[in-house]
Short mmCIF file of N, CA and C in Angstrom, two decimals:
data_model
loop_
_atom_site.label_atom_id
_atom_site.label_comp_id
_atom_site.label_asym_id
_atom_site.label_seq_id
_atom_site.Cartn_x
_atom_site.Cartn_y
_atom_site.Cartn_z
N UNK S 1 -54.05 -53.47 21.59
CA UNK S 1 -53.53 -52.76 22.75
C UNK S 1 -52.53 -51.70 22.31
N UNK S 2 -51.67 -52.05 21.36
CA UNK S 2 -50.66 -51.11 20.88
C UNK S 2 -51.32 -49.89 20.24
N UNK S 3 -52.41 -50.13 19.46
CA UNK S 3 -53.13 -49.03 18.81
C UNK S 3 -53.76 -48.12 19.86
N UNK S 4 -54.29 -48.70 20.91
CA UNK S 4 -54.89 -47.91 22.00
C UNK S 4 -53.83 -47.05 22.67
N UNK S 5 -52.67 -47.64 22.91
CA UNK S 5 -51.58 -46.91 23.54
C UNK S 5 -51.13 -45.74 22.66
N UNK S 6 -50.99 -45.97 21.36
CA UNK S 6 -50.60 -44.92 20.42
C UNK S 6 -51.65 -43.82 20.39
N UNK S 7 -52.91 -44.22 20.35
CA UNK S 7 -54.00 -43.24 20.33
C UNK S 7 -54.00 -42.40 21.61
N UNK S 8 -53.73 -43.03 22.74
CA UNK S 8 -53.69 -42.28 24.01
C UNK S 8 -52.49 -41.33 24.02
N UNK S 9 -51.36 -41.75 23.47
CA UNK S 9 -50.17 -40.91 23.42
C UNK S 9 -50.42 -39.69 22.54
N UNK S 10 -51.08 -39.90 21.40
CA UNK S 10 -51.41 -38.78 20.50
C UNK S 10 -52.38 -37.84 21.19
N UNK S 11 -53.37 -38.38 21.87
CA UNK S 11 -54.35 -37.56 22.59
C UNK S 11 -53.66 -36.74 23.69
N UNK S 12 -52.75 -37.38 24.43
CA UNK S 12 -52.02 -36.69 25.48
C UNK S 12 -51.16 -35.56 24.90
N UNK S 13 -50.47 -35.85 23.80
CA UNK S 13 -49.61 -34.84 23.16
C UNK S 13 -50.47 -33.66 22.68
N UNK S 14 -51.63 -33.94 22.11
CA UNK S 14 -52.52 -32.88 21.65
C UNK S 14 -53.02 -32.05 22.82
N UNK S 15 -53.40 -32.71 23.91
CA UNK S 15 -53.89 -32.00 25.09
C UNK S 15 -52.78 -31.13 25.69
N UNK S 16 -51.56 -31.66 25.72
CA UNK S 16 -50.42 -30.91 26.25
C UNK S 16 -50.15 -29.67 25.39
N UNK S 17 -50.20 -29.85 24.08
CA UNK S 17 -49.99 -28.72 23.17
C UNK S 17 -51.08 -27.68 23.35
N UNK S 18 -52.33 -28.10 23.46
CA UNK S 18 -53.43 -27.17 23.66
C UNK S 18 -53.30 -26.42 24.98
N UNK S 19 -52.87 -27.11 26.02
CA UNK S 19 -52.67 -26.49 27.33
C UNK S 19 -51.56 -25.45 27.26
N UNK S 20 -50.47 -25.78 26.58
CA UNK S 20 -49.35 -24.84 26.43
C UNK S 20 -49.78 -23.62 25.64
N UNK S 21 -50.58 -23.82 24.59
CA UNK S 21 -51.06 -22.69 23.79
C UNK S 21 -51.99 -21.80 24.63
N UNK S 22 -52.83 -22.41 25.44
CA UNK S 22 -53.73 -21.64 26.31
C UNK S 22 -52.93 -20.84 27.33
N UNK S 23 -51.87 -21.44 27.90
CA UNK S 23 -51.04 -20.73 28.86
C UNK S 23 -50.31 -19.57 28.18
N UNK S 24 -49.83 -19.78 26.95
CA UNK S 24 -49.19 -18.69 26.21
C UNK S 24 -50.15 -17.54 25.98
N UNK S 25 -51.40 -17.85 25.67
CA UNK S 25 -52.40 -16.80 25.46
C UNK S 25 -52.66 -16.02 26.75
N UNK S 26 -52.71 -16.71 27.88
CA UNK S 26 -52.90 -16.06 29.17
C UNK S 26 -51.70 -15.17 29.48
N UNK S 27 -50.49 -15.69 29.27
CA UNK S 27 -49.27 -14.91 29.52
C UNK S 27 -49.23 -13.66 28.64
N UNK S 28 -49.57 -13.81 27.36
CA UNK S 28 -49.57 -12.66 26.45
C UNK S 28 -50.59 -11.62 26.89
N UNK S 29 -51.74 -12.07 27.35
CA UNK S 29 -52.78 -11.15 27.84
C UNK S 29 -52.28 -10.40 29.07
N UNK S 30 -51.60 -11.09 29.96
CA UNK S 30 -51.07 -10.44 31.17
C UNK S 30 -50.00 -9.39 30.81
N UNK S 31 -49.14 -9.73 29.88
CA UNK S 31 -48.11 -8.77 29.45
C UNK S 31 -48.76 -7.54 28.80
N UNK S 32 -49.77 -7.78 28.00
CA UNK S 32 -50.49 -6.67 27.37
C UNK S 32 -51.19 -5.81 28.40
N UNK S 33 -51.80 -6.42 29.41
CA UNK S 33 -52.46 -5.67 30.48
C UNK S 33 -51.44 -4.87 31.28
N UNK S 34 -50.28 -5.45 31.51
CA UNK S 34 -49.23 -4.76 32.25
C UNK S 34 -48.80 -3.51 31.48
N UNK S 35 -48.60 -3.65 30.17
CA UNK S 35 -48.20 -2.51 29.35
C UNK S 35 -49.31 -1.45 29.32
N UNK S 36 -50.55 -1.89 29.21
CA UNK S 36 -51.66 -0.92 29.19
C UNK S 36 -51.75 -0.16 30.50
N UNK S 37 -51.51 -0.83 31.61
CA UNK S 37 -51.50 -0.15 32.92
C UNK S 37 -50.39 0.90 32.96
N UNK S 38 -49.23 0.56 32.40
CA UNK S 38 -48.12 1.52 32.32
C UNK S 38 -48.55 2.74 31.49
N UNK S 39 -49.16 2.49 30.33
CA UNK S 39 -49.63 3.59 29.48
C UNK S 39 -50.63 4.47 30.24
N UNK S 40 -51.49 3.85 31.05
CA UNK S 40 -52.47 4.62 31.82
C UNK S 40 -51.79 5.53 32.84
N UNK S 41 -50.71 5.04 33.44
CA UNK S 41 -49.93 5.87 34.38
C UNK S 41 -49.34 7.05 33.60
N UNK S 42 -48.73 6.75 32.46
CA UNK S 42 -48.13 7.80 31.63
C UNK S 42 -49.16 8.84 31.26
N UNK S 43 -50.32 8.41 30.79
CA UNK S 43 -51.38 9.34 30.37
C UNK S 43 -51.86 10.20 31.53
N UNK S 44 -51.95 9.62 32.72
CA UNK S 44 -52.35 10.39 33.89
C UNK S 44 -51.31 11.46 34.22
N UNK S 45 -50.05 11.12 34.08
CA UNK S 45 -48.98 12.09 34.34
C UNK S 45 -48.97 13.19 33.27
N UNK S 46 -49.28 12.83 32.04
CA UNK S 46 -49.36 13.82 30.97
C UNK S 46 -50.41 14.88 31.31
N UNK S 47 -51.55 14.44 31.82
CA UNK S 47 -52.64 15.37 32.14
C UNK S 47 -52.51 15.97 33.54
N UNK S 48 -51.53 15.52 34.32
CA UNK S 48 -51.34 16.05 35.66
C UNK S 48 -52.33 15.52 36.67
N UNK S 49 -52.89 14.34 36.40
CA UNK S 49 -53.91 13.76 37.28
C UNK S 49 -53.25 12.77 38.25
N UNK S 50 -52.85 13.28 39.41
CA UNK S 50 -52.14 12.45 40.38
C UNK S 50 -52.98 11.30 40.90
N UNK S 51 -54.28 11.52 41.07
CA UNK S 51 -55.15 10.45 41.57
C UNK S 51 -55.23 9.29 40.57
N UNK S 52 -55.41 9.62 39.31
CA UNK S 52 -55.46 8.60 38.27
C UNK S 52 -54.11 7.89 38.13
N UNK S 53 -53.02 8.62 38.28
CA UNK S 53 -51.69 8.01 38.21
C UNK S 53 -51.55 6.97 39.34
N UNK S 54 -51.99 7.33 40.54
CA UNK S 54 -51.92 6.42 41.68
C UNK S 54 -52.79 5.20 41.45
N UNK S 55 -54.02 5.41 40.96
CA UNK S 55 -54.93 4.29 40.71
C UNK S 55 -54.39 3.37 39.60
N UNK S 56 -53.83 3.97 38.57
CA UNK S 56 -53.27 3.17 37.47
C UNK S 56 -52.04 2.39 37.93
N UNK S 57 -51.25 2.97 38.82
CA UNK S 57 -50.09 2.26 39.37
C UNK S 57 -50.55 1.08 40.22
N UNK S 58 -51.64 1.26 40.94
CA UNK S 58 -52.23 0.16 41.74
C UNK S 58 -52.70 -0.95 40.80
N UNK S 59 -53.32 -0.59 39.68
CA UNK S 59 -53.75 -1.59 38.68
C UNK S 59 -52.54 -2.30 38.08
N UNK S 60 -51.46 -1.56 37.84
CA UNK S 60 -50.23 -2.17 37.33
C UNK S 60 -49.72 -3.22 38.30
N UNK S 61 -49.72 -2.88 39.57
CA UNK S 61 -49.25 -3.81 40.61
C UNK S 61 -50.09 -5.08 40.60
N UNK S 62 -51.40 -4.91 40.49
CA UNK S 62 -52.29 -6.07 40.44
C UNK S 62 -51.99 -6.94 39.22
N UNK S 63 -51.79 -6.30 38.07
CA UNK S 63 -51.49 -7.05 36.85
C UNK S 63 -50.16 -7.80 36.94
N UNK S 64 -49.13 -7.14 37.40
CA UNK S 64 -47.81 -7.78 37.42
C UNK S 64 -47.73 -8.87 38.48
N UNK S 65 -48.53 -8.76 39.53
CA UNK S 65 -48.55 -9.82 40.54
C UNK S 65 -49.12 -11.13 39.98
N UNK S 66 -49.83 -11.06 38.86
CA UNK S 66 -50.37 -12.26 38.23
C UNK S 66 -49.44 -12.90 37.22
N UNK S 67 -48.28 -12.29 37.01
CA UNK S 67 -47.34 -12.81 36.01
C UNK S 67 -46.39 -13.80 36.67
N UNK S 68 -46.21 -14.91 36.01
CA UNK S 68 -45.34 -15.97 36.51
C UNK S 68 -43.88 -15.56 36.42
N UNK S 69 -43.11 -15.96 37.42
CA UNK S 69 -41.67 -15.72 37.40
C UNK S 69 -40.99 -16.51 36.28
N UNK S 70 -41.70 -17.48 35.72
CA UNK S 70 -41.15 -18.20 34.58
C UNK S 70 -41.18 -17.31 33.34
N UNK S 71 -42.10 -16.33 33.35
CA UNK S 71 -42.23 -15.43 32.20
C UNK S 71 -41.28 -14.23 32.35
N UNK S 72 -41.37 -13.55 33.48
CA UNK S 72 -40.49 -12.42 33.80
C UNK S 72 -39.82 -12.75 35.12
N UNK S 73 -38.55 -12.54 35.21
CA UNK S 73 -37.81 -12.94 36.40
C UNK S 73 -38.33 -12.23 37.65
N UNK S 74 -38.15 -12.90 38.77
CA UNK S 74 -38.58 -12.35 40.05
C UNK S 74 -37.93 -10.99 40.31
N UNK S 75 -36.67 -10.85 39.94
CA UNK S 75 -35.96 -9.59 40.12
C UNK S 75 -36.60 -8.46 39.33
N UNK S 76 -36.94 -8.73 38.07
CA UNK S 76 -37.60 -7.72 37.25
C UNK S 76 -38.98 -7.38 37.79
N UNK S 77 -39.73 -8.39 38.20
CA UNK S 77 -41.06 -8.15 38.77
C UNK S 77 -40.94 -7.28 40.02
N UNK S 78 -40.01 -7.64 40.91
CA UNK S 78 -39.85 -6.87 42.16
C UNK S 78 -39.43 -5.44 41.90
N UNK S 79 -38.56 -5.22 40.92
CA UNK S 79 -38.14 -3.86 40.57
C UNK S 79 -39.33 -3.05 40.07
N UNK S 80 -40.13 -3.64 39.18
CA UNK S 80 -41.30 -2.93 38.66
C UNK S 80 -42.35 -2.69 39.75
N UNK S 81 -42.49 -3.66 40.66
CA UNK S 81 -43.43 -3.48 41.78
C UNK S 81 -43.00 -2.32 42.66
N UNK S 82 -41.70 -2.21 42.92
CA UNK S 82 -41.19 -1.11 43.75
C UNK S 82 -41.46 0.23 43.08
N UNK S 83 -41.14 0.32 41.77
CA UNK S 83 -41.35 1.56 41.04
C UNK S 83 -42.83 1.96 41.02
N UNK S 84 -43.68 1.01 40.68
CA UNK S 84 -45.12 1.30 40.62
C UNK S 84 -45.66 1.62 42.01
N UNK S 85 -45.13 0.95 43.03
CA UNK S 85 -45.55 1.20 44.41
C UNK S 85 -45.28 2.62 44.84
N UNK S 86 -44.14 3.15 44.42
CA UNK S 86 -43.80 4.54 44.74
C UNK S 86 -44.83 5.49 44.14
N UNK S 87 -45.23 5.24 42.90
CA UNK S 87 -46.23 6.08 42.24
C UNK S 87 -47.60 5.90 42.89
N UNK S 88 -47.94 4.67 43.24
CA UNK S 88 -49.25 4.39 43.86
C UNK S 88 -49.36 5.00 45.25
N UNK S 89 -48.27 5.05 45.98
CA UNK S 89 -48.30 5.46 47.38
C UNK S 89 -48.24 6.96 47.61
N UNK S 90 -47.97 7.74 46.58
CA UNK S 90 -47.90 9.19 46.78
C UNK S 90 -48.99 9.87 45.95
N UNK S 91 -49.44 10.98 46.41
CA UNK S 91 -50.41 11.78 45.67
C UNK S 91 -49.76 13.03 45.09
N UNK S 92 -48.45 13.19 45.34
CA UNK S 92 -47.71 14.34 44.85
C UNK S 92 -47.26 14.09 43.41
N UNK S 93 -47.79 14.88 42.48
CA UNK S 93 -47.53 14.67 41.06
C UNK S 93 -46.03 14.77 40.72
N UNK S 94 -45.32 15.64 41.37
CA UNK S 94 -43.88 15.78 41.10
C UNK S 94 -43.12 14.54 41.57
N UNK S 95 -43.49 13.98 42.70
CA UNK S 95 -42.86 12.73 43.17
C UNK S 95 -43.22 11.57 42.26
N UNK S 96 -44.47 11.57 41.78
CA UNK S 96 -44.89 10.51 40.84
C UNK S 96 -44.07 10.60 39.56
N UNK S 97 -43.91 11.82 39.05
CA UNK S 97 -43.14 12.00 37.82
C UNK S 97 -41.68 11.62 38.01
N UNK S 98 -41.12 11.93 39.17
CA UNK S 98 -39.73 11.54 39.45
C UNK S 98 -39.60 10.01 39.48
N UNK S 99 -40.54 9.33 40.10
CA UNK S 99 -40.51 7.87 40.17
C UNK S 99 -40.75 7.25 38.79
N UNK S 100 -41.51 7.94 37.96
CA UNK S 100 -41.84 7.41 36.63
C UNK S 100 -40.59 7.28 35.75
N UNK S 101 -39.61 8.11 35.97
CA UNK S 101 -38.37 8.04 35.20
C UNK S 101 -37.68 6.69 35.38
N UNK S 102 -37.48 6.28 36.62
CA UNK S 102 -36.85 4.99 36.91
C UNK S 102 -37.75 3.84 36.45
N UNK S 103 -39.04 3.98 36.70
CA UNK S 103 -40.03 2.99 36.28
C UNK S 103 -39.93 2.77 34.77
N UNK S 104 -39.86 3.85 34.03
CA UNK S 104 -39.79 3.75 32.56
C UNK S 104 -38.51 3.06 32.11
N UNK S 105 -37.40 3.37 32.75
CA UNK S 105 -36.13 2.72 32.41
C UNK S 105 -36.26 1.21 32.61
N UNK S 106 -36.86 0.81 33.72
CA UNK S 106 -36.96 -0.62 34.03
C UNK S 106 -37.97 -1.34 33.14
N UNK S 107 -39.10 -0.71 32.83
CA UNK S 107 -40.07 -1.41 31.98
C UNK S 107 -39.59 -1.43 30.53
N UNK S 108 -38.77 -0.45 30.13
CA UNK S 108 -38.20 -0.48 28.79
C UNK S 108 -37.29 -1.69 28.62
N UNK S 109 -36.52 -2.00 29.64
CA UNK S 109 -35.66 -3.20 29.58
C UNK S 109 -36.50 -4.45 29.43
N UNK S 110 -37.61 -4.53 30.14
CA UNK S 110 -38.52 -5.68 30.03
C UNK S 110 -39.15 -5.72 28.64
N UNK S 111 -39.55 -4.55 28.14
CA UNK S 111 -40.20 -4.48 26.82
C UNK S 111 -39.26 -4.91 25.70
N UNK S 112 -37.99 -4.64 25.87
CA UNK S 112 -37.00 -5.07 24.87
C UNK S 112 -36.76 -6.57 24.90
N UNK S 113 -36.99 -7.17 26.06
CA UNK S 113 -36.75 -8.61 26.22
C UNK S 113 -37.98 -9.45 25.86
N UNK S 114 -39.17 -8.92 26.13
CA UNK S 114 -40.42 -9.65 25.92
C UNK S 114 -41.34 -8.85 25.00
N UNK S 115 -42.11 -9.56 24.21
CA UNK S 115 -43.08 -8.89 23.35
C UNK S 115 -44.30 -8.56 24.21
N UNK S 116 -44.47 -7.26 24.50
CA UNK S 116 -45.55 -6.83 25.38
C UNK S 116 -46.81 -6.45 24.60
N UNK S 117 -46.66 -6.31 23.28
CA UNK S 117 -47.80 -5.85 22.48
C UNK S 117 -47.63 -6.30 21.04
N UNK S 118 -48.77 -6.46 20.36
CA UNK S 118 -48.73 -6.74 18.93
C UNK S 118 -48.50 -5.46 18.14
N UNK S 119 -48.71 -4.32 18.80
CA UNK S 119 -48.53 -3.01 18.18
C UNK S 119 -47.12 -2.50 18.49
N UNK S 120 -46.62 -1.57 17.68
CA UNK S 120 -45.31 -0.99 17.98
C UNK S 120 -45.33 -0.25 19.33
N UNK S 121 -44.23 -0.32 20.02
CA UNK S 121 -44.05 0.42 21.27
C UNK S 121 -42.93 1.42 21.00
N UNK S 122 -43.25 2.71 21.17
CA UNK S 122 -42.29 3.77 20.87
C UNK S 122 -41.56 4.18 22.15
N UNK S 123 -40.23 4.23 22.04
CA UNK S 123 -39.42 4.76 23.14
C UNK S 123 -39.21 6.24 22.83
N UNK S 124 -39.65 7.07 23.78
CA UNK S 124 -39.57 8.51 23.59
C UNK S 124 -38.65 9.10 24.66
N UNK S 125 -38.04 10.23 24.33
CA UNK S 125 -37.02 10.81 25.20
C UNK S 125 -37.24 12.31 25.37
N UNK S 126 -37.13 12.76 26.62
CA UNK S 126 -37.21 14.17 26.94
C UNK S 126 -35.80 14.68 27.27
N UNK S 127 -35.25 15.57 26.43
CA UNK S 127 -33.91 16.06 26.70
C UNK S 127 -33.83 16.97 27.93
N UNK S 128 -34.93 17.60 28.29
CA UNK S 128 -34.93 18.47 29.48
C UNK S 128 -34.81 17.63 30.76
N UNK S 129 -35.52 16.51 30.81
CA UNK S 129 -35.53 15.63 31.98
C UNK S 129 -34.40 14.60 31.89
N UNK S 130 -33.92 14.41 30.66
CA UNK S 130 -32.92 13.37 30.39
C UNK S 130 -33.47 12.00 30.80
N UNK S 131 -34.71 11.77 30.37
CA UNK S 131 -35.41 10.52 30.71
C UNK S 131 -36.29 10.08 29.55
N UNK S 132 -36.48 8.78 29.47
CA UNK S 132 -37.32 8.18 28.42
C UNK S 132 -38.62 7.67 29.00
N UNK S 133 -39.53 7.31 28.10
CA UNK S 133 -40.78 6.64 28.48
C UNK S 133 -41.26 5.87 27.25
N UNK S 134 -42.23 5.00 27.47
CA UNK S 134 -42.83 4.22 26.40
C UNK S 134 -44.17 4.83 26.02
N UNK S 135 -44.49 4.70 24.73
CA UNK S 135 -45.77 5.20 24.25
C UNK S 135 -46.31 4.27 23.17
N UNK S 136 -47.64 4.26 23.04
CA UNK S 136 -48.28 3.46 21.98
C UNK S 136 -48.41 4.26 20.70
N UNK S 137 -48.05 5.54 20.74
CA UNK S 137 -48.18 6.38 19.55
C UNK S 137 -46.91 7.21 19.35
N UNK S 138 -46.69 7.64 18.10
CA UNK S 138 -45.49 8.42 17.78
C UNK S 138 -45.57 9.85 18.32
N UNK S 139 -46.78 10.39 18.41
CA UNK S 139 -46.95 11.77 18.87
C UNK S 139 -46.42 11.91 20.30
N UNK S 140 -45.66 12.96 20.54
CA UNK S 140 -45.06 13.20 21.85
C UNK S 140 -46.08 13.84 22.78
N UNK S 141 -46.26 13.21 23.93
CA UNK S 141 -47.05 13.76 25.03
C UNK S 141 -46.22 13.49 26.29
N UNK S 142 -45.51 14.49 26.72
CA UNK S 142 -44.48 14.36 27.75
C UNK S 142 -45.08 14.19 29.16
N UNK S 143 -44.83 13.03 29.79
CA UNK S 143 -45.37 12.80 31.14
C UNK S 143 -44.59 13.50 32.25
N UNK S 144 -43.39 13.99 31.93
CA UNK S 144 -42.55 14.59 32.96
C UNK S 144 -42.89 16.06 33.23
N UNK S 145 -43.42 16.72 32.22
CA UNK S 145 -43.74 18.14 32.38
C UNK S 145 -45.20 18.47 32.08
N UNK S 146 -45.95 17.49 31.59
CA UNK S 146 -47.37 17.72 31.34
C UNK S 146 -47.61 18.88 30.40
N UNK S 147 -48.62 19.69 30.70
CA UNK S 147 -49.04 20.76 29.80
C UNK S 147 -47.99 21.86 29.62
N UNK S 148 -47.08 22.00 30.57
CA UNK S 148 -46.06 23.06 30.45
C UNK S 148 -45.06 22.79 29.33
N UNK S 149 -44.83 21.53 29.01
CA UNK S 149 -43.92 21.17 27.90
C UNK S 149 -44.45 19.89 27.23
N UNK S 150 -45.69 19.93 26.85
CA UNK S 150 -46.40 18.74 26.37
C UNK S 150 -45.69 18.03 25.22
N UNK S 151 -45.14 18.76 24.28
CA UNK S 151 -44.57 18.11 23.10
C UNK S 151 -43.03 18.08 23.11
N UNK S 152 -42.44 18.31 24.27
CA UNK S 152 -40.98 18.25 24.39
C UNK S 152 -40.53 16.79 24.34
N UNK S 153 -39.74 16.46 23.37
CA UNK S 153 -39.22 15.10 23.27
C UNK S 153 -39.17 14.61 21.86
N UNK S 154 -38.70 13.39 21.71
CA UNK S 154 -38.61 12.78 20.37
C UNK S 154 -38.66 11.26 20.53
N UNK S 155 -39.05 10.59 19.45
CA UNK S 155 -39.01 9.13 19.41
C UNK S 155 -37.56 8.73 19.14
N UNK S 156 -37.02 7.87 20.00
CA UNK S 156 -35.63 7.44 19.82
C UNK S 156 -35.50 6.00 19.30
N UNK S 157 -36.58 5.23 19.45
CA UNK S 157 -36.54 3.83 19.03
C UNK S 157 -37.95 3.29 18.96
N UNK S 158 -38.10 2.18 18.28
CA UNK S 158 -39.39 1.50 18.19
C UNK S 158 -39.18 0.02 18.48
N UNK S 159 -39.97 -0.53 19.35
CA UNK S 159 -39.93 -1.96 19.66
C UNK S 159 -41.09 -2.60 18.90
N UNK S 160 -40.76 -3.50 18.01
CA UNK S 160 -41.79 -4.15 17.19
C UNK S 160 -42.27 -5.43 17.81
#
């Protein structure tokens, strides 16, 4: 009986560990999807595509709504939802770009706290706008001014 009890305890511990690892994988996938949705918004703003920016913001909202408050606090989720909602709800590219500044500030704080990607995340800064954004690449593609000032900015930090 004692051996059976020990075997059941080991089996339960293994199952619990496997379940926790599976949940970690799901959480990491959600964080990665959230970051990719952010990048899609940025890329749409770089090209001046207000429709794509709105659609990508809607996808971001869908992704972040699937993230547990145990992973990212409710306050952070709500702040990001508000920022993305502003971009999703307007078709005016200038209003989207204005909202993207605050959105970028807030997601940068989350990115510094949580590992959102296995790849480096570059924090880039536009001195004309006095605003930062995140990028998956070192090359500057400015979302605040698009083609009129495409390469205005610099990498200020890297999140590993």
